[in-house]
Amino acid sequence: DISFFLMLTCSFCWLAARISSNVTLPCLVQHSSGMMSFGSNGMRVKWTKLGADESLDEDVLTSMGFHKKSYGRFEDRVFLQDTHDEDASLVITDVSMDDMGRYRCEVINGMEDTIQEVTLGVLDNISVVFPYSPPVGRYNLNFHEAEQACLDQDAVVASFDQLYEAWRGGLDWCNAGWLSDGTVQYPITKPREPCGGANAVAGLRNYGLRDKDTSLFDVFCFASALKGHFYWLVQPERLTYDEAVQACLDDDAEIAKVGHMFAAWKLQGYDRCDAGWLADGSVRYPISTPRKNCSPTEAAVRFIGFPDKSQKLYGVYCFKAQQ
Ligand SMILES: *[C@@H]1O[C@H](CO)[C@@H](O)[C@H](O)[C@H]1NC(C)=O
Ligand SMILES: *[C@@H]1O[C@H](CO)[C@@H](O)[C@H](O)[C@H]1NC(C)=O
């Protein structure tokens, strides 16, 4: 009964890079059959970063024969990948937030012209978006409860832009959650049958605006950089939930919240293959380096569940706020 529509229809012409990394913007020249190849040194290539209108376009790089030139803030930071004759792909090194935007590649190769555009997203390293469902199970939060659920994790309800950026960074989640604008959406990077269709393109699936009092969904929360220290409490025994809370207090800390674990995992690469209690009564562990028996296929915060709080099977993650 719930319909969705695709926010984004272009799954190929954008890509995301992490801040400070190197990224390659693809631009491949198609030769019609019989055309003679001039080689990359015979091509004239021009890369431009597109502004809101033409007067705001920025030159990035031009190449003609052996003569190559980069411009402005791209100077000495960009070069052509040049792996083969038809390759006019651009490498940008040390990516910054300002590099985010749309780029155009123009190639004149003999008689042929090629124009391609690619959009670059840049992922900051100062925030994280994560899905949250409460102990009673998924699809149990109205909008107001969703706001409180994120606050309880030291986070806030994510905005559309924040979820969109997280999706560009690879977030894939098949349960719909509230966003701060009162819409309900979910991000899919690997299209599959139960999540809007195996043949649908990657994108944000949007259920639209929902009644904030009566509609029940999960929520996407947004947390920024940790203002404190997140850690696994080294201690000899496995603990009940109440013992876990006390163990952190005894260490001059508090039991960590879900937002703390996601922030430590995403922003600091925190990695620990031990399941531990968190403040909401859930048990999770953060894996940055996928490996056998931990999280073999992907870096992720693994979720064990909301076990019976008297179970003595787990350790605990603590958080010490900055003084
Ligand atoms: C980016 O590319 C430059 C130039 O090729 C190289 O020196 C540098 O190590 C690369 N940086 C990363 C993070 O890969
Ligand atoms: C984010 O990246 C910048 C640039 O590389 C670095 O200076 C900063 O320390 C990083 N911040 C965090 C929270 O990792």
Coordinates of C-alpha atoms and ligand atoms in Angstrom, one line a residue:
D1 CA 0.0 0.0 0.0
I2 CA 3.0 2.2 0.4
S3 CA 4.3 3.6 -2.8
F4 CA 7.7 5.1 -3.4
F5 CA 9.3 7.0 -6.1
L6 CA 12.9 7.3 -7.0
M7 CA 14.6 10.6 -6.1
L8 CA 17.6 9.9 -8.3
T9 CA 17.7 8.3 -11.6
C10 CA 21.3 8.7 -12.5
S11 CA 23.4 6.0 -10.9
F12 CA 26.5 6.3 -13.1
C13 CA 27.4 9.9 -13.4
W14 CA 28.2 10.7 -9.8
L15 CA 30.7 9.4 -7.4
A16 CA 31.9 10.1 -3.9
A17 CA 35.3 10.6 -2.5
R18 CA 36.5 10.8 1.0
I19 CA 38.0 14.1 2.1
S20 CA 41.8 14.2 1.6
S21 CA 41.8 11.1 -0.7
N22 CA 42.5 11.0 -4.4
V23 CA 39.6 10.4 -6.9
T24 CA 39.4 9.7 -10.6
L25 CA 36.6 11.3 -12.6
P26 CA 36.1 9.0 -15.6
C27 CA 36.0 10.3 -19.2
L28 CA 36.4 7.8 -21.9
V29 CA 36.5 8.7 -25.5
Q30 CA 34.4 6.5 -27.8
H31 CA 35.9 5.9 -31.3
S32 CA 33.5 5.2 -34.0
S33 CA 34.8 2.2 -36.0
G34 CA 37.4 3.1 -38.6
M35 CA 38.4 6.2 -36.9
M36 CA 42.1 6.6 -36.5
S37 CA 43.3 7.0 -32.9
F38 CA 45.4 10.1 -32.3
G39 CA 46.6 8.8 -28.9
S40 CA 46.0 10.8 -25.8
N41 CA 48.7 13.3 -26.9
G42 CA 46.7 13.9 -30.1
M43 CA 43.6 14.7 -28.1
R44 CA 42.6 18.1 -26.9
V45 CA 41.1 17.8 -23.4
K46 CA 39.4 20.4 -21.3
W47 CA 38.0 19.8 -17.8
T48 CA 35.8 22.4 -16.3
K49 CA 34.0 22.6 -12.9
L50 CA 30.6 23.8 -13.6
G51 CA 29.1 26.7 -11.6
A52 CA 25.5 27.6 -11.0
D53 CA 25.7 29.5 -14.3
E54 CA 28.4 29.7 -17.0
S55 CA 30.1 32.8 -15.6
L56 CA 30.9 30.8 -12.5
D57 CA 32.5 27.9 -14.4
E58 CA 36.1 27.2 -13.3
D59 CA 38.8 25.9 -15.5
V60 CA 40.4 22.8 -14.1
L61 CA 42.8 21.4 -16.7
T62 CA 43.6 21.7 -20.4
S63 CA 45.7 19.4 -22.4
M64 CA 46.9 19.7 -25.9
G65 CA 49.7 17.4 -27.0
F66 CA 52.4 17.5 -24.4
H67 CA 51.2 20.8 -23.2
K68 CA 49.2 20.4 -20.0
K69 CA 48.0 23.2 -17.7
S70 CA 46.0 23.2 -14.5
Y71 CA 44.3 26.3 -13.1
G72 CA 43.6 28.2 -9.9
R73 CA 43.1 26.0 -6.8
F74 CA 43.5 22.9 -9.0
E75 CA 47.0 23.9 -9.9
D76 CA 49.4 20.9 -9.3
R77 CA 46.6 18.9 -7.8
V78 CA 45.1 17.4 -10.9
F79 CA 46.4 15.3 -13.8
L80 CA 45.1 13.1 -16.6
Q81 CA 45.1 9.5 -15.7
D82 CA 46.3 8.6 -19.3
T83 CA 46.2 4.9 -18.9
H84 CA 45.4 4.3 -22.6
D85 CA 44.7 6.2 -25.8
E86 CA 41.0 6.8 -25.1
D87 CA 41.4 7.8 -21.5
A88 CA 40.8 11.5 -20.6
S89 CA 39.9 10.7 -17.0
L90 CA 40.9 13.3 -14.4
V91 CA 42.7 12.5 -11.2
I92 CA 42.1 15.0 -8.4
T93 CA 44.5 14.6 -5.4
D94 CA 43.9 15.7 -1.8
V95 CA 40.1 16.2 -2.3
S96 CA 38.6 19.0 -0.3
M97 CA 35.0 19.9 0.4
D98 CA 35.2 22.7 -2.2
D99 CA 35.8 20.1 -4.9
M100 CA 32.2 18.9 -4.5
G101 CA 30.2 19.6 -7.7
R102 CA 29.6 18.9 -11.3
Y103 CA 32.5 18.5 -13.8
R104 CA 32.5 18.6 -17.6
C105 CA 35.0 16.8 -19.7
E106 CA 35.3 17.9 -23.4
V107 CA 37.5 16.0 -25.8
I108 CA 38.3 16.8 -29.3
N109 CA 39.9 13.9 -30.9
G110 CA 40.4 14.2 -34.7
M111 CA 36.9 14.9 -36.0
E112 CA 35.1 13.7 -33.0
D113 CA 33.9 15.6 -30.0
T114 CA 33.0 14.0 -26.7
I115 CA 31.3 15.8 -23.8
Q116 CA 30.7 14.0 -20.6
E117 CA 29.6 15.2 -17.2
V118 CA 30.2 13.7 -13.8
T119 CA 29.2 14.8 -10.3
L120 CA 31.6 14.5 -7.4
G121 CA 30.4 14.1 -3.9
V122 CA 32.8 14.6 -1.0
L123 CA 32.3 12.8 2.3
D124 CA 33.4 14.7 5.3
N125 CA 34.9 12.9 8.3
I126 CA 33.0 14.8 10.9
S127 CA 29.6 13.2 10.9
V128 CA 27.7 10.0 10.6
V129 CA 24.1 9.0 9.7
F130 CA 22.7 5.8 11.2
P131 CA 19.4 4.0 11.2
Y132 CA 17.7 3.4 14.5
S133 CA 14.8 1.2 15.6
P134 CA 13.8 0.9 19.3
P135 CA 13.8 -2.2 21.6
V136 CA 10.2 -3.0 20.8
G137 CA 11.2 -3.7 17.2
R138 CA 11.1 -2.0 13.9
Y139 CA 8.4 0.5 12.7
N140 CA 7.4 1.6 16.1
L141 CA 8.2 5.3 16.2
N142 CA 6.0 8.2 15.4
F143 CA 7.9 11.4 14.5
H144 CA 8.0 12.7 18.0
E145 CA 9.2 9.5 19.4
A146 CA 11.8 9.3 16.6
E147 CA 13.2 12.7 17.7
Q148 CA 13.5 11.5 21.2
A149 CA 15.1 8.2 20.1
C150 CA 17.9 10.1 18.3
L151 CA 18.4 12.5 21.3
D152 CA 18.7 9.4 23.5
Q153 CA 21.6 8.3 21.3
D154 CA 23.4 11.7 21.5
A155 CA 22.2 12.5 18.0
V156 CA 19.4 14.3 16.1
V157 CA 17.1 13.3 13.3
A158 CA 19.0 13.4 10.0
S159 CA 18.0 15.9 7.3
F160 CA 17.4 14.9 3.7
D161 CA 20.8 16.3 2.7
Q162 CA 22.5 14.3 5.4
L163 CA 20.9 11.1 4.4
Y164 CA 21.6 11.9 0.7
E165 CA 25.3 12.4 1.5
A166 CA 25.4 9.2 3.5
W167 CA 23.8 7.3 0.6
R168 CA 26.5 8.8 -1.7
G169 CA 29.0 7.4 0.8
G170 CA 27.4 3.9 0.4
L171 CA 24.7 3.7 3.2
D172 CA 22.3 0.9 2.2
W173 CA 19.3 0.3 4.5
C174 CA 16.1 -1.5 3.7
N175 CA 13.9 -0.1 6.5
A176 CA 12.1 3.2 6.1
G177 CA 12.9 6.0 8.6
W178 CA 11.8 9.5 9.5
L179 CA 13.8 12.5 8.4
S180 CA 13.8 15.9 10.0
D181 CA 11.5 17.3 7.3
G182 CA 8.7 14.8 8.2
T183 CA 9.3 12.6 5.2
V184 CA 10.0 8.9 5.4
Q185 CA 12.7 7.5 3.2
Y186 CA 15.5 4.9 2.9
P187 CA 18.8 4.7 1.1
I188 CA 19.6 1.9 -1.4
T189 CA 23.0 1.5 -3.0
K190 CA 22.5 -2.2 -3.9
P191 CA 19.0 -2.5 -5.6
R192 CA 17.3 -5.8 -4.7
E193 CA 13.8 -7.2 -4.7
P194 CA 12.5 -6.5 -1.2
C195 CA 13.9 -2.9 -1.3
G196 CA 12.0 -1.3 -4.1
G197 CA 12.9 -3.9 -6.8
A198 CA 16.0 -5.6 -8.2
N199 CA 15.8 -3.6 -11.4
A200 CA 15.3 -0.2 -9.8
V201 CA 18.2 2.2 -9.8
A202 CA 20.1 3.0 -6.7
G203 CA 18.8 6.0 -4.8
L204 CA 16.7 7.2 -1.9
R205 CA 13.3 5.5 -1.8
N206 CA 10.8 8.1 -0.7
Y207 CA 7.5 7.4 1.1
G208 CA 6.7 11.2 1.2
L209 CA 5.3 13.2 4.0
R210 CA 3.7 11.1 6.7
D211 CA 1.4 11.9 9.6
K212 CA 3.8 12.7 12.5
D213 CA 1.4 11.4 15.2
T214 CA 0.0 8.2 13.7
S215 CA 2.6 6.9 11.2
L216 CA 5.1 4.4 12.7
F217 CA 8.6 4.0 11.2
D218 CA 12.2 3.7 12.1
V219 CA 14.4 6.9 12.1
F220 CA 17.7 8.0 10.6
C221 CA 19.9 9.8 13.2
F222 CA 22.8 12.2 12.6
A223 CA 25.8 12.4 15.0
S224 CA 28.8 14.6 14.7
A225 CA 32.3 14.1 15.9
L226 CA 32.7 12.6 19.4
K227 CA 33.3 15.0 22.2
G228 CA 34.9 12.4 24.4
H229 CA 36.5 9.0 24.4
F230 CA 34.7 5.8 23.3
Y231 CA 36.2 2.5 24.4
W232 CA 35.7 -1.1 25.1
L233 CA 36.0 -1.7 28.9
V234 CA 38.6 -4.3 29.5
Q235 CA 37.5 -6.3 32.5
P236 CA 37.5 -10.1 33.2
E237 CA 33.8 -11.0 33.2
R238 CA 30.8 -10.9 31.1
L239 CA 28.1 -8.7 32.5
T240 CA 24.4 -8.2 32.8
Y241 CA 23.1 -4.9 31.6
D242 CA 22.9 -3.4 35.1
E243 CA 26.5 -4.6 35.8
A244 CA 27.6 -3.0 32.5
V245 CA 26.1 0.3 33.5
Q246 CA 27.8 0.2 36.8
A247 CA 31.2 -1.0 35.4
C248 CA 31.4 2.2 33.2
L249 CA 30.4 4.4 36.2
D250 CA 33.2 2.7 38.2
D251 CA 35.6 3.7 35.4
D252 CA 34.5 7.4 35.7
A253 CA 32.6 7.1 32.5
E254 CA 29.1 6.2 31.3
I255 CA 27.8 3.3 29.2
A256 CA 28.1 4.4 25.6
K257 CA 25.2 5.3 23.4
V258 CA 24.5 4.0 19.9
G259 CA 25.6 7.4 18.4
H260 CA 28.9 7.2 20.1
M261 CA 29.6 3.8 18.6
F262 CA 28.7 4.9 15.1
A263 CA 30.8 8.1 15.4
A264 CA 33.8 6.2 16.7
W265 CA 33.4 3.5 14.0
K266 CA 32.9 6.0 11.1
L267 CA 35.2 8.8 12.1
Q268 CA 38.0 7.1 14.0
G269 CA 37.9 3.6 12.3
Y270 CA 37.2 2.0 15.7
D271 CA 37.3 -1.8 15.3
R272 CA 36.5 -4.4 17.9
C273 CA 35.1 -7.9 17.4
D274 CA 33.5 -8.1 20.9
A275 CA 29.8 -7.7 21.4
G276 CA 29.0 -5.2 24.1
W277 CA 26.1 -3.5 25.9
L278 CA 25.1 0.0 25.0
A279 CA 22.9 2.4 26.9
D280 CA 19.6 1.6 25.1
G281 CA 20.0 -2.1 26.1
S282 CA 21.2 -3.2 22.6
V283 CA 24.3 -5.2 22.0
R284 CA 26.5 -4.3 19.1
Y285 CA 30.1 -4.2 17.9
P286 CA 32.0 -2.0 15.4
I287 CA 34.0 -3.5 12.5
S288 CA 36.1 -1.3 10.3
T289 CA 38.3 -4.1 8.8
P290 CA 36.0 -6.9 7.6
R291 CA 37.2 -10.3 8.5
K292 CA 36.0 -13.9 9.0
N293 CA 33.8 -14.4 12.1
C294 CA 33.4 -10.6 12.7
S295 CA 31.8 -9.0 9.7
P296 CA 33.2 -10.9 6.7
T297 CA 31.8 -8.8 3.9
E298 CA 31.6 -5.2 5.0
A299 CA 32.7 -2.6 7.4
A300 CA 29.7 -2.1 9.7
V301 CA 28.3 -1.7 13.2
R302 CA 26.9 -5.2 13.8
F303 CA 23.7 -5.5 15.7
I304 CA 23.1 -8.5 17.9
G305 CA 19.8 -7.3 19.3
F306 CA 18.1 -6.3 22.5
P307 CA 18.8 -9.3 24.7
D308 CA 17.3 -10.1 28.0
K309 CA 19.1 -7.6 30.3
S310 CA 19.9 -10.3 32.9
Q311 CA 21.9 -12.3 30.3
K312 CA 25.6 -12.5 31.3
L313 CA 27.0 -13.0 27.8
Y314 CA 28.5 -9.6 26.8
G315 CA 31.0 -7.0 27.7
V316 CA 30.4 -3.2 27.6
Y317 CA 31.4 -0.1 25.6
C318 CA 31.9 3.1 27.7
F319 CA 32.1 6.8 26.9
K320 CA 34.0 9.4 28.8
A321 CA 32.9 12.9 27.9
Q322 CA 35.6 15.6 27.4
Q323 CA 36.0 17.7 30.5
Ligands
LIG1 C1 47.4 10.7 -4.3 O1 48.1 10.8 -5.5 C2 49.4 11.4 -5.3 C3 50.1 11.6 -6.6 O2 49.9 10.5 -7.5 C4 50.2 10.5 -4.4 O3 51.5 11.0 -4.2 C5 49.5 10.3 -3.1 O4 50.2 9.3 -2.3 C6 48.1 9.9 -3.3 N1 47.4 9.9 -2.0 C7 46.6 8.9 -1.6 C8 45.9 9.2 -0.3 O5 46.4 7.9 -2.2
LIG2 C1 39.3 14.9 9.0 O1 40.2 15.1 8.0 C2 41.0 16.2 8.1 C3 41.8 16.4 6.8 O2 42.4 15.2 6.5 C4 41.9 16.0 9.3 O3 42.8 17.1 9.5 C5 41.0 15.8 10.6 O4 41.8 15.5 11.7 C6 40.0 14.7 10.3 N1 39.1 14.7 11.5 C7 38.7 13.6 12.1 C8 37.6 13.7 13.1 O5 39.2 12.5 11.8

